[in-house]
XYZ file of C-alpha atoms in Angstrom:
253
model
C -0.025 -0.185 0.305
C 1.257 3.549 -1.125
C 1.686 6.542 1.232
C -0.846 8.303 -0.923
C -3.008 5.034 -1.081
C -6.732 6.335 -1.897
C -5.860 10.013 -1.430
C -6.610 13.209 -3.749
C -3.900 15.301 -4.070
C -4.252 19.455 -6.058
C -0.712 19.659 -7.802
C 0.059 23.361 -9.143
C 2.551 24.647 -11.236
C 3.440 21.422 -13.302
C 4.843 23.317 -16.218
C 7.793 20.995 -17.706
C 8.922 17.783 -16.928
C 12.174 19.479 -14.679
C 10.179 21.112 -12.340
C 9.459 19.750 -8.570
C 6.132 19.817 -9.273
C 6.023 17.504 -11.700
C 7.639 14.817 -10.040
C 5.486 15.239 -7.416
C 2.619 14.382 -9.000
C 4.385 11.516 -10.921
C 5.669 9.937 -7.044
C 1.745 10.847 -6.161
C 0.751 8.811 -8.384
C 3.441 6.247 -8.033
C 2.530 6.121 -4.064
C -1.411 5.160 -5.326
C -2.734 9.104 -5.417
C -5.532 10.385 -8.197
C -3.433 13.809 -8.641
C -5.565 16.805 -10.071
C -3.196 19.611 -11.886
C -4.003 23.282 -12.676
C -2.748 25.297 -14.679
C -4.140 28.818 -16.987
C -4.256 30.740 -19.981
C -1.506 29.675 -22.365
C 0.048 27.541 -20.611
C -2.944 25.215 -20.042
C -1.538 23.747 -23.105
C 1.527 23.346 -21.941
C 0.926 22.272 -18.457
C -1.669 19.240 -20.365
C 0.907 18.343 -23.256
C 3.473 17.139 -19.587
C 0.722 15.360 -18.000
C 0.423 13.286 -20.432
C 4.116 12.035 -19.132
C 2.685 11.164 -15.965
C 1.924 7.580 -14.525
C -1.665 8.241 -15.661
C -3.130 11.454 -17.118
C -4.968 13.333 -14.787
C -7.520 15.949 -14.805
C -6.346 19.348 -15.434
C -7.888 22.306 -13.754
C -7.571 26.064 -14.371
C -6.587 28.295 -11.428
C -5.073 31.606 -11.268
C -4.588 32.236 -7.994
C -4.778 35.475 -8.748
C -8.062 35.789 -10.233
C -11.122 35.434 -7.649
C -13.364 33.827 -8.975
C -11.396 30.792 -10.175
C -10.557 30.493 -6.333
C -14.340 30.643 -5.351
C -15.412 27.929 -8.042
C -12.069 25.841 -7.343
C -13.933 23.808 -5.018
C -16.772 22.786 -6.718
C -14.471 22.222 -10.250
C -12.118 19.466 -7.694
C -15.990 18.286 -6.275
C -16.865 16.577 -9.998
C -13.531 14.488 -9.371
C -13.192 13.463 -6.096
C -15.294 14.412 -2.695
C -12.109 15.200 -0.637
C -8.690 16.983 -1.487
C -6.569 14.595 0.949
C -3.249 16.593 -0.059
C -2.569 20.866 -2.647
C 1.023 20.955 -3.735
C 1.534 25.200 -4.104
C 4.385 25.426 -6.671
C 3.591 29.272 -7.685
C 5.882 31.689 -7.943
C 6.608 34.792 -9.855
C 7.672 38.173 -9.734
C 8.202 40.474 -13.222
C 11.843 41.415 -14.203
C 11.996 45.001 -12.099
C 11.288 43.344 -8.458
C 15.411 41.894 -9.294
C 16.134 45.019 -8.860
C 15.355 45.981 -5.257
C 16.544 49.513 -4.781
C 14.486 50.470 -8.239
C 11.829 48.425 -8.661
C 8.418 50.304 -8.149
C 4.977 49.424 -6.328
C 3.152 47.382 -8.997
C 6.160 44.889 -9.602
C 6.222 44.583 -5.864
C 2.612 44.246 -5.454
C 3.055 41.867 -8.575
C 5.400 39.517 -6.549
C 3.819 39.533 -3.234
C 0.356 38.655 -4.863
C 1.413 35.484 -6.868
C 4.083 34.402 -4.600
C 3.073 34.741 -0.959
C -0.993 35.944 -0.772
C -1.325 33.308 -3.506
C -0.797 30.698 -0.400
C -3.571 31.952 2.048
C -5.640 31.813 -1.135
C -4.893 28.560 -2.633
C -5.637 27.409 0.990
C -8.605 28.783 1.143
C -10.162 27.807 -1.746
C -9.449 24.200 -1.268
C -10.242 24.197 2.501
C -14.098 23.270 1.770
C -12.485 20.079 0.319
C -10.288 18.689 3.251
C -10.585 16.958 6.084
C -8.984 17.079 9.501
C -5.975 14.421 7.849
C -5.269 17.015 5.174
C -1.876 18.611 4.300
C -0.621 21.755 2.247
C 2.823 22.674 1.277
C 4.550 25.033 -0.313
C 7.976 25.490 -2.041
C 10.009 28.040 -0.642
C 13.868 28.918 -1.235
C 15.631 30.153 2.305
C 14.697 33.247 2.805
C 16.330 33.778 6.123
C 19.249 35.475 4.310
C 19.917 38.250 1.318
C 19.845 36.355 -1.657
C 22.483 38.055 -4.364
C 20.304 38.875 -7.344
C 16.680 37.548 -5.701
C 15.947 41.066 -4.310
C 11.977 41.175 -4.148
C 11.102 37.696 -4.729
C 13.341 36.766 -1.770
C 11.041 39.351 0.452
C 7.719 37.321 -1.207
C 9.546 34.008 -0.213
C 10.117 35.789 3.474
C 6.174 36.398 3.546
C 5.292 33.228 2.188
C 7.143 31.772 5.273
C 5.204 34.211 7.319
C 2.272 33.088 5.939
C 2.281 29.464 6.069
C 3.062 30.315 9.933
C -0.300 31.756 10.938
C -1.899 29.256 8.400
C -0.717 26.883 10.512
C -2.862 28.661 13.352
C -5.709 29.507 12.134
C -6.065 25.715 10.299
C -4.608 23.677 12.828
C -7.921 23.487 15.026
C -9.303 21.854 11.669
C -6.544 18.980 11.657
C -4.835 21.005 8.662
C -1.399 20.562 8.377
C 0.160 23.369 6.746
C 4.012 22.960 5.871
C 7.414 24.207 3.657
C 9.920 22.042 1.688
C 13.094 25.202 1.171
C 14.470 23.166 -1.880
C 17.886 23.950 -3.232
C 18.291 25.155 -6.453
C 16.896 23.253 -8.868
C 17.264 24.389 -12.667
C 13.357 24.561 -13.586
C 11.632 27.319 -15.288
C 10.993 29.388 -12.760
C 14.832 29.626 -12.363
C 16.132 30.501 -15.561
C 13.337 33.620 -15.199
C 15.670 34.666 -12.195
C 18.690 37.070 -13.524
C 21.800 35.670 -12.284
C 20.721 32.318 -11.181
C 23.857 30.401 -12.685
C 25.658 32.140 -10.104
C 23.702 29.807 -7.329
C 24.135 26.581 -9.564
C 28.200 27.183 -9.461
C 28.296 27.628 -6.145
C 25.249 25.900 -4.190
C 27.704 21.708 -4.457
C 30.676 23.229 -3.245
C 28.830 24.324 -0.723
C 26.782 21.397 0.310
C 28.149 18.814 2.748
C 25.676 16.142 1.083
C 26.751 17.487 -2.290
C 23.665 19.108 -4.551
C 22.755 18.162 -8.387
C 20.423 21.420 -9.637
C 18.919 18.758 -12.371
C 17.496 16.642 -9.724
C 14.044 17.873 -8.531
C 13.659 14.015 -6.928
C 14.756 14.952 -3.711
C 12.596 18.073 -2.689
C 9.876 15.715 -4.252
C 10.273 12.458 -2.367
C 9.806 15.423 1.189
C 7.009 16.864 -0.420
C 5.513 13.473 -0.691
C 6.242 12.327 2.256
C 4.806 15.737 4.262
C 1.632 14.847 2.162
C 1.150 11.722 3.730
C 0.313 10.818 7.377
C 3.827 10.474 8.574
C 4.050 12.906 9.820
C 0.739 13.665 11.550
C 2.018 15.911 14.371
C 3.975 18.165 12.513
C 2.422 21.994 11.227
C 4.452 25.314 10.696
C 7.557 23.623 9.979
C 9.900 24.336 6.676
C 11.566 21.166 5.873
C 15.509 21.675 4.041
C 16.034 19.787 1.056
C 18.989 21.596 -0.102
C 22.216 19.242 0.795
C 22.782 21.242 4.251
C 23.017 24.353 2.442
C 21.730 25.890 5.581
C 23.262 24.957 8.617
C 26.549 25.841 7.058
C 28.873 29.353 7.777
C 29.836 31.393 4.526
């Protein structure tokens, strides 16, 4: 019996088969789950194509987390596939190019980054909540926000807000039995990463700093952590950030 047998898992953020979200969806299916994907706009076609590379081709629902209408109808649309949601993966992040210049970024760019990359965790959680049970799990992906990373700028600030949002969700959803945790992954060569100016700098230094080593082309370690948190194997863990970064977070400069 798999870790996610008889569970339904909603997975956002599948754009390419190199993404952590894709491997979460794959592993979830291999562990017995029914997986539902989300996408929106022009990327719907891409996600639907990539979905065919999974062991079982899942349904793909349209969901733009910045559109209230999409959020309001999410539960009803998922209910057509499954009566409940046992887990939700938040793998969403976006910032306009201007947000990657800390001192010169304007509020419009910062606001977009904050809504898409931080507030969206709360928005997705409350949209899914009508279908969640007292054993459901919300898992999000972050990039360690304790530090001011080179070039990350307002996306780093958004990730700090994202991590704080997770703690408040853990507080407010805990009484309903819903667990809220994050996986802080090391740099992975994904579509989102390629949109960050100078991301190659992370790639060059991470493997040297990681005591376990680090492969920027391997999203599976982070995906396995997400699947474990989506399962029943962490029944008393919430508000946590699990680092899957080869150990870099624990090392000095």
